[in-house]
Amino acid sequence: MAKNKRDGTFYINPYLGGVLLGLVLFGTYYITGRGLGASGAVKSTVVTAVHAVAPSHADENKYYSKFLSDDVSPMSNWLVFEVLGILAGGFLSGTIYGRLKLKVEHSPKITSKRRLIAALAGGLLFGIGSQFARGCTSGAALSGMAVLSASGIITMMAIFGSAYLFSWIFKKLWI
Amino acid sequence: MVGPLIPMGVIPETWNNVIALLLGGGFGFALEASGFSSSRKIMGTFFGYDFVVLRVFFTAAVTAMTGILYFDYMGWMDASMLYINPYYVMSAIVGGIIMGMGFALGGFCPGTSFCGIAIGKIDAMFFTAGLFIGVFIFSELYPLFEGMYNSRNLGGVKIYELLGMRETVFAFLLIVAAVGMFYGAGFVEKKVRKVEY
């Protein structure tokens, strides 16, 4: 049994996983007054990088400059550390359950190259969409649901509804 | 201690980054251990062969929501101090639709792609690279989107206010809906041909 749990195929019970995730999310609200996030850390990094490379360009752009106020927003920093935590927590779980392996996971019907191109395109769209919605599946949808925010629940329904439709259009990538 | 602790000034802000690391660690562990580091497992929800995303996502949302409602009711936390994303009607829906398309192509969302990277998934690395490019494109083209991005702001409105319901009634209906979906998911999984991944 113990051996079986470490061969990479074992996942915890999804309801247990959900309760764990829910407690982490609850703890985040209880401690910080805000929810969890992911895309926000990407945004902070892009804003910081563009500002470092082309400061005047970043100051002139109406979007970057929103996040470049003189008093540096502590929350943007917070999300970067939170994402470092996600990497550490994921690595720990991957180590325990024997899933650490450098690989491209894809359906046997497509090549690795095709999978990587689709993943890049998917990430690109997700990056754009998360800026429109002011958050992604974590920051807008999941965290929003916990506080019953209209924005979060509407965004969640739009994400899952659209993903459901488009996954059948891109079915060949998956099954 | 009445929460939220940091806004109430119970925990000094110097602890912010340590707390972020720890909470992020719990987030990452729960996601990876549930199977969210695998795009093919995640996509099972949309094709009906594995509803792990549906189960974990709604269990987590309901758990956190119940905790917040309970702590607020008991006076252990002032829920009115919690941050609520403002609802910009058009931008939230358009953003969600674009993200859904990205989900169907990439098989990850940002948080899960970080989990994939943590265990060495090269496709997750490409997805994350795409995220950076996407945010960059949005920012550079922002003048084109600005009108929609800022249109129809309803502020930090709650879903039950929008529907004219009581908070507890909506919360109860959400829990019933979640249980109903879990039951339906089990039924569909039995009907759908298994996919090996």
Tab-separated table of C-alpha atoms in Angstrom:
chain	number	residue	atom	x	y	z
A	1	MET	CA	0.000	0.000	0.000
A	2	ALA	CA	2.711	2.462	1.030
A	3	LYS	CA	4.649	1.570	-2.095
A	4	ASN	CA	1.545	1.982	-4.213
A	5	LYS	CA	1.012	5.513	-2.883
A	6	ARG	CA	4.390	6.608	-4.130
A	7	ASP	CA	4.282	5.418	-7.720
A	8	GLY	CA	2.723	8.645	-8.972
A	9	THR	CA	-0.776	7.320	-9.589
A	10	PHE	CA	-2.206	8.041	-6.142
A	11	TYR	CA	-4.301	11.146	-5.566
A	12	ILE	CA	-6.039	12.083	-2.350
A	13	ASN	CA	-9.818	11.838	-2.176
A	14	PRO	CA	-11.206	14.854	-4.088
A	15	TYR	CA	-13.571	15.826	-1.264
A	16	LEU	CA	-10.672	15.718	1.205
A	17	GLY	CA	-8.642	17.802	-1.257
A	18	GLY	CA	-11.544	20.230	-1.517
A	19	VAL	CA	-11.861	20.574	2.260
A	20	LEU	CA	-8.086	21.121	2.552
A	21	LEU	CA	-8.176	23.755	-0.168
A	22	GLY	CA	-11.258	25.334	1.400
A	23	LEU	CA	-9.555	25.548	4.803
A	24	VAL	CA	-6.490	27.175	3.227
A	25	LEU	CA	-8.770	29.655	1.455
A	26	PHE	CA	-10.723	30.318	4.654
A	27	GLY	CA	-7.450	30.783	6.564
A	28	THR	CA	-6.283	33.242	3.921
A	29	TYR	CA	-9.437	35.331	4.342
A	30	TYR	CA	-9.259	35.086	8.139
A	31	ILE	CA	-5.635	36.192	8.264
A	32	THR	CA	-5.268	38.627	5.358
A	33	GLY	CA	-8.830	39.755	4.565
A	34	ARG	CA	-8.326	38.699	0.930
A	35	GLY	CA	-8.497	35.481	-1.035
A	36	LEU	CA	-5.903	33.415	-2.846
A	37	GLY	CA	-4.582	34.338	-6.270
A	38	ALA	CA	-2.288	33.292	-9.067
A	39	SER	CA	-2.506	35.523	-12.146
A	40	GLY	CA	-1.853	38.597	-9.989
A	41	ALA	CA	1.707	37.430	-9.427
A	42	VAL	CA	2.223	37.181	-13.197
A	43	LYS	CA	0.856	40.693	-13.606
A	44	SER	CA	3.160	42.081	-10.884
A	45	THR	CA	6.118	40.424	-12.553
A	46	VAL	CA	5.242	41.768	-16.008
A	47	VAL	CA	4.682	45.281	-14.626
A	48	THR	CA	7.967	45.190	-12.726
A	49	ALA	CA	9.890	43.774	-15.687
A	50	VAL	CA	8.522	46.329	-18.171
A	51	HIS	CA	9.197	49.119	-15.703
A	52	ALA	CA	12.785	47.931	-15.293
A	53	VAL	CA	13.418	47.697	-19.042
A	54	ALA	CA	11.504	50.778	-20.192
A	55	PRO	CA	10.551	52.965	-17.206
A	56	SER	CA	9.101	55.858	-19.186
A	57	HIS	CA	7.052	53.503	-21.363
A	58	ALA	CA	5.585	51.853	-18.252
A	59	ASP	CA	4.793	55.219	-16.663
A	60	GLU	CA	3.035	56.412	-19.798
A	61	ASN	CA	0.975	53.239	-20.264
A	62	LYS	CA	-2.337	53.615	-18.461
A	63	TYR	CA	-2.428	49.961	-17.392
A	64	TYR	CA	1.086	49.529	-15.991
A	65	SER	CA	0.892	52.886	-14.261
A	66	LYS	CA	-2.171	51.721	-12.293
A	67	PHE	CA	0.129	49.318	-10.471
A	68	LEU	CA	3.160	51.574	-10.229
A	69	SER	CA	1.946	53.965	-7.555
A	70	ASP	CA	4.591	55.484	-5.295
A	71	ASP	CA	3.517	53.479	-2.307
A	72	VAL	CA	4.206	49.970	-3.604
A	73	SER	CA	1.124	47.828	-3.146
A	74	PRO	CA	1.909	45.217	-0.483
A	75	MET	CA	-0.645	42.854	-2.017
A	76	SER	CA	1.229	42.513	-5.276
A	77	ASN	CA	4.259	41.471	-3.285
A	78	TRP	CA	2.085	39.171	-1.238
A	79	LEU	CA	0.909	37.255	-4.306
A	80	VAL	CA	4.458	36.700	-5.529
A	81	PHE	CA	5.373	35.071	-2.217
A	82	GLU	CA	2.128	33.114	-2.278
A	83	VAL	CA	3.022	31.722	-5.717
A	84	LEU	CA	6.484	30.729	-4.459
A	85	GLY	CA	4.566	28.864	-1.767
A	86	ILE	CA	2.419	27.132	-4.424
A	87	LEU	CA	5.588	25.906	-6.131
A	88	ALA	CA	6.987	24.651	-2.816
A	89	GLY	CA	3.720	22.982	-1.769
A	90	GLY	CA	3.278	21.365	-5.178
A	91	PHE	CA	6.859	20.130	-5.097
A	92	LEU	CA	6.361	18.666	-1.623
A	93	SER	CA	3.219	16.808	-2.714
A	94	GLY	CA	4.919	15.643	-5.915
A	95	THR	CA	7.832	14.333	-3.846
A	96	ILE	CA	5.619	12.477	-1.376
A	97	TYR	CA	3.510	10.830	-4.080
A	98	GLY	CA	6.379	10.164	-6.488
A	99	ARG	CA	5.370	12.437	-9.349
A	100	LEU	CA	8.558	14.424	-9.953
A	101	LYS	CA	9.409	13.905	-13.595
A	102	LEU	CA	10.420	16.200	-16.400
A	103	LYS	CA	7.932	15.486	-19.173
A	104	VAL	CA	5.381	16.763	-21.646
A	105	GLU	CA	2.016	15.276	-20.804
A	106	HIS	CA	-0.213	14.888	-23.846
A	107	SER	CA	-2.845	12.721	-25.429
A	108	PRO	CA	-1.352	9.817	-27.431
A	109	LYS	CA	-3.188	11.210	-30.461
A	110	ILE	CA	-1.098	14.375	-30.637
A	111	THR	CA	2.621	15.101	-30.682
A	112	SER	CA	4.559	16.802	-27.873
A	113	LYS	CA	5.133	19.757	-30.143
A	114	ARG	CA	1.428	20.209	-30.776
A	115	ARG	CA	0.723	19.982	-27.045
A	116	LEU	CA	3.337	22.624	-26.266
A	117	ILE	CA	1.984	25.026	-28.900
A	118	ALA	CA	-1.568	24.576	-27.574
A	119	ALA	CA	-0.342	25.076	-23.991
A	120	LEU	CA	1.429	28.298	-24.943
A	121	ALA	CA	-1.643	29.580	-26.797
A	122	GLY	CA	-3.884	28.575	-23.886
A	123	GLY	CA	-1.671	30.396	-21.409
A	124	LEU	CA	-1.650	33.467	-23.616
A	125	LEU	CA	-5.443	33.591	-23.747
A	126	PHE	CA	-5.698	32.924	-20.020
A	127	GLY	CA	-3.289	35.795	-19.406
A	128	ILE	CA	-5.417	38.186	-21.459
A	129	GLY	CA	-8.727	36.971	-20.005
A	130	SER	CA	-7.518	37.226	-16.411
A	131	GLN	CA	-6.789	40.919	-16.900
A	132	PHE	CA	-10.296	41.585	-18.234
A	133	ALA	CA	-11.876	39.686	-15.355
A	134	ARG	CA	-9.526	41.196	-12.738
A	135	GLY	CA	-8.470	37.735	-11.618
A	136	CYS	CA	-8.296	34.112	-12.727
A	137	THR	CA	-9.797	30.838	-11.535
A	138	SER	CA	-8.141	31.376	-8.130
A	139	GLY	CA	-8.430	35.088	-7.461
A	140	ALA	CA	-11.723	35.810	-9.202
A	141	ALA	CA	-13.677	32.545	-9.354
A	142	LEU	CA	-12.709	30.473	-6.292
A	143	SER	CA	-11.971	33.309	-3.870
A	144	GLY	CA	-14.999	35.191	-5.188
A	145	MET	CA	-17.302	32.238	-4.544
A	146	ALA	CA	-16.158	31.988	-0.932
A	147	VAL	CA	-17.415	35.520	-0.256
A	148	LEU	CA	-20.366	35.131	-2.661
A	149	SER	CA	-19.171	38.003	-4.835
A	150	ALA	CA	-21.266	38.549	-7.957
A	151	SER	CA	-18.122	39.204	-9.975
A	152	GLY	CA	-16.541	35.922	-8.873
A	153	ILE	CA	-19.578	33.751	-9.491
A	154	ILE	CA	-20.350	35.290	-12.902
A	155	THR	CA	-16.686	34.941	-13.933
A	156	MET	CA	-16.662	31.330	-12.715
A	157	MET	CA	-19.742	30.505	-14.808
A	158	ALA	CA	-18.231	32.242	-17.847
A	159	ILE	CA	-14.932	30.330	-17.475
A	160	PHE	CA	-16.512	26.904	-17.047
A	161	GLY	CA	-19.239	27.497	-19.627
A	162	SER	CA	-16.765	28.645	-22.231
A	163	ALA	CA	-14.225	25.932	-21.341
A	164	TYR	CA	-16.935	23.313	-21.692
A	165	LEU	CA	-17.870	24.565	-25.158
A	166	PHE	CA	-14.326	25.062	-26.431
A	167	SER	CA	-13.030	21.772	-25.039
A	168	TRP	CA	-15.414	19.990	-27.416
A	169	ILE	CA	-14.189	22.166	-30.275
A	170	PHE	CA	-10.568	21.309	-29.360
A	171	LYS	CA	-11.495	17.729	-28.467
A	172	LYS	CA	-8.699	16.254	-30.606
A	173	LEU	CA	-6.125	17.782	-28.286
A	174	TRP	CA	-7.399	15.715	-25.380
A	175	ILE	CA	-9.256	12.511	-26.221
B	1	MET	CA	-8.824	37.116	18.027
B	2	VAL	CA	-11.290	38.772	15.714
B	3	GLY	CA	-10.390	38.447	12.061
B	4	PRO	CA	-9.341	39.380	9.486
B	5	LEU	CA	-6.128	39.515	11.495
B	6	ILE	CA	-3.808	41.634	9.334
B	7	PRO	CA	-6.364	44.377	8.473
B	8	MET	CA	-7.370	44.437	12.171
B	9	GLY	CA	-3.724	44.988	13.071
B	10	VAL	CA	-3.484	41.791	15.138
B	11	ILE	CA	-0.546	40.480	13.103
B	12	PRO	CA	2.125	43.010	12.133
B	13	GLU	CA	2.634	43.475	8.403
B	14	THR	CA	6.235	42.259	8.653
B	15	TRP	CA	4.841	38.728	8.789
B	16	ASN	CA	3.049	39.188	5.495
B	17	ASN	CA	5.527	37.393	3.258
B	18	VAL	CA	6.021	34.445	5.610
B	19	ILE	CA	2.257	34.002	5.847
B	20	ALA	CA	1.995	34.252	2.051
B	21	LEU	CA	4.561	31.485	1.638
B	22	LEU	CA	2.808	29.217	4.130
B	23	LEU	CA	-0.705	29.742	2.743
B	24	GLY	CA	0.614	29.365	-0.807
B	25	GLY	CA	2.298	26.152	0.309
B	26	GLY	CA	-1.001	24.774	1.566
B	27	PHE	CA	-2.701	25.874	-1.658
B	28	GLY	CA	-0.058	24.200	-3.833
B	29	PHE	CA	-0.064	21.008	-1.772
B	30	ALA	CA	-3.862	20.661	-1.887
B	31	LEU	CA	-3.916	21.278	-5.652
B	32	GLU	CA	-1.107	18.864	-6.497
B	33	ALA	CA	-2.260	16.111	-4.147
B	34	SER	CA	-5.734	16.323	-5.719
B	35	GLY	CA	-4.281	15.875	-9.220
B	36	PHE	CA	-4.328	19.453	-10.544
B	37	SER	CA	-0.759	19.179	-11.813
B	38	SER	CA	-2.056	17.029	-14.687
B	39	SER	CA	-3.820	18.775	-17.561
B	40	ARG	CA	-5.396	15.528	-18.739
B	41	LYS	CA	-6.901	14.924	-15.299
B	42	ILE	CA	-8.190	18.505	-15.189
B	43	MET	CA	-9.774	18.198	-18.650
B	44	GLY	CA	-11.684	15.124	-17.489
B	45	THR	CA	-14.319	17.455	-16.051
B	46	PHE	CA	-15.181	18.750	-19.522
B	47	PHE	CA	-15.336	15.341	-21.187
B	48	GLY	CA	-16.924	13.509	-18.279
B	49	TYR	CA	-14.233	10.922	-17.575
B	50	ASP	CA	-12.930	12.489	-14.326
B	51	PHE	CA	-14.770	15.164	-12.342
B	52	VAL	CA	-11.984	15.881	-9.878
B	53	VAL	CA	-11.956	19.611	-10.717
B	54	LEU	CA	-15.693	19.962	-10.103
B	55	ARG	CA	-15.469	18.085	-6.795
B	56	VAL	CA	-12.419	19.864	-5.417
B	57	PHE	CA	-13.435	23.317	-6.630
B	58	PHE	CA	-16.979	23.293	-5.266
B	59	THR	CA	-16.048	21.514	-2.024
B	60	ALA	CA	-13.383	24.167	-1.420
B	61	ALA	CA	-15.716	27.059	-2.228
B	62	VAL	CA	-18.482	25.721	0.006
B	63	THR	CA	-16.049	24.962	2.862
B	64	ALA	CA	-14.517	28.446	2.811
B	65	MET	CA	-17.919	30.113	2.404
B	66	THR	CA	-19.384	28.186	5.356
B	67	GLY	CA	-16.362	29.031	7.522
B	68	ILE	CA	-16.672	32.715	6.724
B	69	LEU	CA	-20.439	32.792	7.354
B	70	TYR	CA	-20.009	30.916	10.648
B	71	PHE	CA	-17.116	33.044	11.933
B	72	ASP	CA	-19.005	36.205	10.990
B	73	TYR	CA	-22.163	34.970	12.738
B	74	MET	CA	-20.206	34.092	15.886
B	75	GLY	CA	-18.497	37.477	15.841
B	76	TRP	CA	-15.040	35.939	15.334
B	77	MET	CA	-14.493	37.716	12.048
B	78	ASP	CA	-15.860	40.892	10.502
B	79	ALA	CA	-16.815	39.646	7.047
B	80	SER	CA	-17.646	43.178	5.929
B	81	MET	CA	-13.894	43.880	5.972
B	82	LEU	CA	-13.138	41.168	3.406
B	83	TYR	CA	-12.103	42.296	-0.059
B	84	ILE	CA	-14.766	41.832	-2.733
B	85	ASN	CA	-13.756	42.113	-6.383
B	86	PRO	CA	-15.761	44.914	-8.047
B	87	TYR	CA	-18.197	43.606	-10.629
B	88	TYR	CA	-17.604	45.166	-14.026
B	89	VAL	CA	-20.375	43.380	-15.898
B	90	MET	CA	-18.955	43.223	-19.436
B	91	SER	CA	-15.307	42.832	-18.553
B	92	ALA	CA	-15.956	39.971	-16.103
B	93	ILE	CA	-17.947	37.990	-18.674
B	94	VAL	CA	-15.645	38.646	-21.639
B	95	GLY	CA	-12.609	37.828	-19.476
B	96	GLY	CA	-14.237	34.590	-18.329
B	97	ILE	CA	-15.021	33.531	-21.907
B	98	ILE	CA	-11.439	34.212	-23.051
B	99	MET	CA	-10.108	32.285	-20.045
B	100	GLY	CA	-12.399	29.366	-20.839
B	101	MET	CA	-10.984	29.191	-24.347
B	102	GLY	CA	-7.467	29.273	-22.892
B	103	PHE	CA	-8.456	26.522	-20.469
B	104	ALA	CA	-9.678	24.273	-23.311
B	105	LEU	CA	-6.494	24.818	-25.319
B	106	GLY	CA	-3.975	24.749	-22.480
B	107	GLY	CA	-5.575	22.391	-19.962
B	108	PHE	CA	-4.410	24.495	-17.036
B	109	CYS	CA	-5.319	27.676	-15.238
B	110	PRO	CA	-2.593	29.858	-13.723
B	111	GLY	CA	-2.578	28.250	-10.263
B	112	THR	CA	-2.591	24.705	-11.590
B	113	SER	CA	0.131	25.466	-14.141
B	114	PHE	CA	2.407	26.526	-11.259
B	115	CYS	CA	1.693	23.126	-9.677
B	116	GLY	CA	2.552	21.428	-12.954
B	117	ILE	CA	5.852	23.306	-13.069
B	118	ALA	CA	6.604	22.251	-9.490
B	119	ILE	CA	6.634	18.584	-10.527
B	120	GLY	CA	8.383	19.082	-13.872
B	121	LYS	CA	5.607	19.328	-16.471
B	122	ILE	CA	7.113	21.024	-19.523
B	123	ASP	CA	3.648	21.771	-20.942
B	124	ALA	CA	2.879	23.710	-17.723
B	125	MET	CA	6.042	25.750	-18.280
B	126	PHE	CA	4.857	26.656	-21.780
B	127	PHE	CA	1.413	27.540	-20.425
B	128	THR	CA	2.970	29.859	-17.829
B	129	ALA	CA	5.195	31.452	-20.472
B	130	GLY	CA	1.971	32.094	-22.401
B	131	LEU	CA	0.476	33.782	-19.321
B	132	PHE	CA	3.300	36.311	-19.221
B	133	ILE	CA	2.937	37.012	-22.941
B	134	GLY	CA	-0.843	37.359	-22.576
B	135	VAL	CA	-0.604	39.837	-19.705
B	136	PHE	CA	2.004	41.784	-21.681
B	137	ILE	CA	-0.216	41.902	-24.789
B	138	PHE	CA	-3.218	43.029	-22.750
B	139	SER	CA	-1.205	45.776	-21.070
B	140	GLU	CA	0.279	47.048	-24.342
B	141	LEU	CA	-3.106	47.062	-26.071
B	142	TYR	CA	-4.924	48.430	-23.024
B	143	PRO	CA	-6.071	51.650	-24.768
B	144	LEU	CA	-8.163	49.442	-27.093
B	145	PHE	CA	-9.823	47.619	-24.201
B	146	GLU	CA	-10.067	50.477	-21.723
B	147	GLY	CA	-13.674	51.363	-22.550
B	148	MET	CA	-14.992	47.880	-21.901
B	149	TYR	CA	-12.598	47.254	-18.999
B	150	ASN	CA	-14.089	50.171	-17.087
B	151	SER	CA	-17.710	49.981	-18.252
B	152	ARG	CA	-20.682	49.154	-16.032
B	153	ASN	CA	-19.067	48.908	-12.620
B	154	LEU	CA	-21.511	47.615	-10.015
B	155	GLY	CA	-18.873	47.735	-7.267
B	156	GLY	CA	-18.254	44.961	-4.748
B	157	VAL	CA	-21.776	43.596	-5.061
B	158	LYS	CA	-22.711	40.155	-3.678
B	159	ILE	CA	-24.538	37.620	-5.811
B	160	TYR	CA	-27.483	37.343	-3.396
B	161	GLU	CA	-27.947	41.125	-3.430
B	162	LEU	CA	-28.078	41.009	-7.204
B	163	LEU	CA	-30.699	38.254	-7.036
B	164	GLY	CA	-32.597	39.885	-4.173
B	165	MET	CA	-32.142	36.882	-1.892
B	166	ARG	CA	-31.048	36.485	1.704
B	167	GLU	CA	-27.402	35.511	2.136
B	168	THR	CA	-28.129	32.339	4.095
B	169	VAL	CA	-30.785	31.205	1.608
B	170	PHE	CA	-28.372	31.589	-1.288
B	171	ALA	CA	-25.608	29.808	0.645
B	172	PHE	CA	-27.943	26.921	1.400
B	173	LEU	CA	-29.034	26.652	-2.251
B	174	LEU	CA	-25.381	26.689	-3.347
B	175	ILE	CA	-24.594	23.772	-1.038
B	176	VAL	CA	-27.617	21.848	-2.354
B	177	ALA	CA	-26.504	22.584	-5.942
B	178	ALA	CA	-22.960	21.396	-5.165
B	179	VAL	CA	-24.199	18.114	-3.678
B	180	GLY	CA	-26.500	17.678	-6.674
B	181	MET	CA	-23.574	18.178	-9.063
B	182	PHE	CA	-21.411	15.690	-7.130
B	183	TYR	CA	-24.169	13.123	-7.420
B	184	GLY	CA	-24.617	13.853	-11.148
B	185	ALA	CA	-20.863	13.676	-11.722
B	186	GLY	CA	-20.668	10.182	-10.284
B	187	PHE	CA	-23.512	9.131	-12.542
B	188	VAL	CA	-21.870	10.537	-15.695
B	189	GLU	CA	-18.463	9.041	-14.843
B	190	LYS	CA	-20.038	5.577	-14.809
B	191	LYS	CA	-21.506	6.122	-18.282
B	192	VAL	CA	-18.449	7.622	-19.953
B	193	ARG	CA	-15.677	5.459	-21.337
B	194	LYS	CA	-12.544	5.712	-19.217
B	195	VAL	CA	-9.614	7.625	-20.645
B	196	GLU	CA	-6.137	6.420	-19.729
B	197	TYR	CA	-3.697	9.160	-18.799
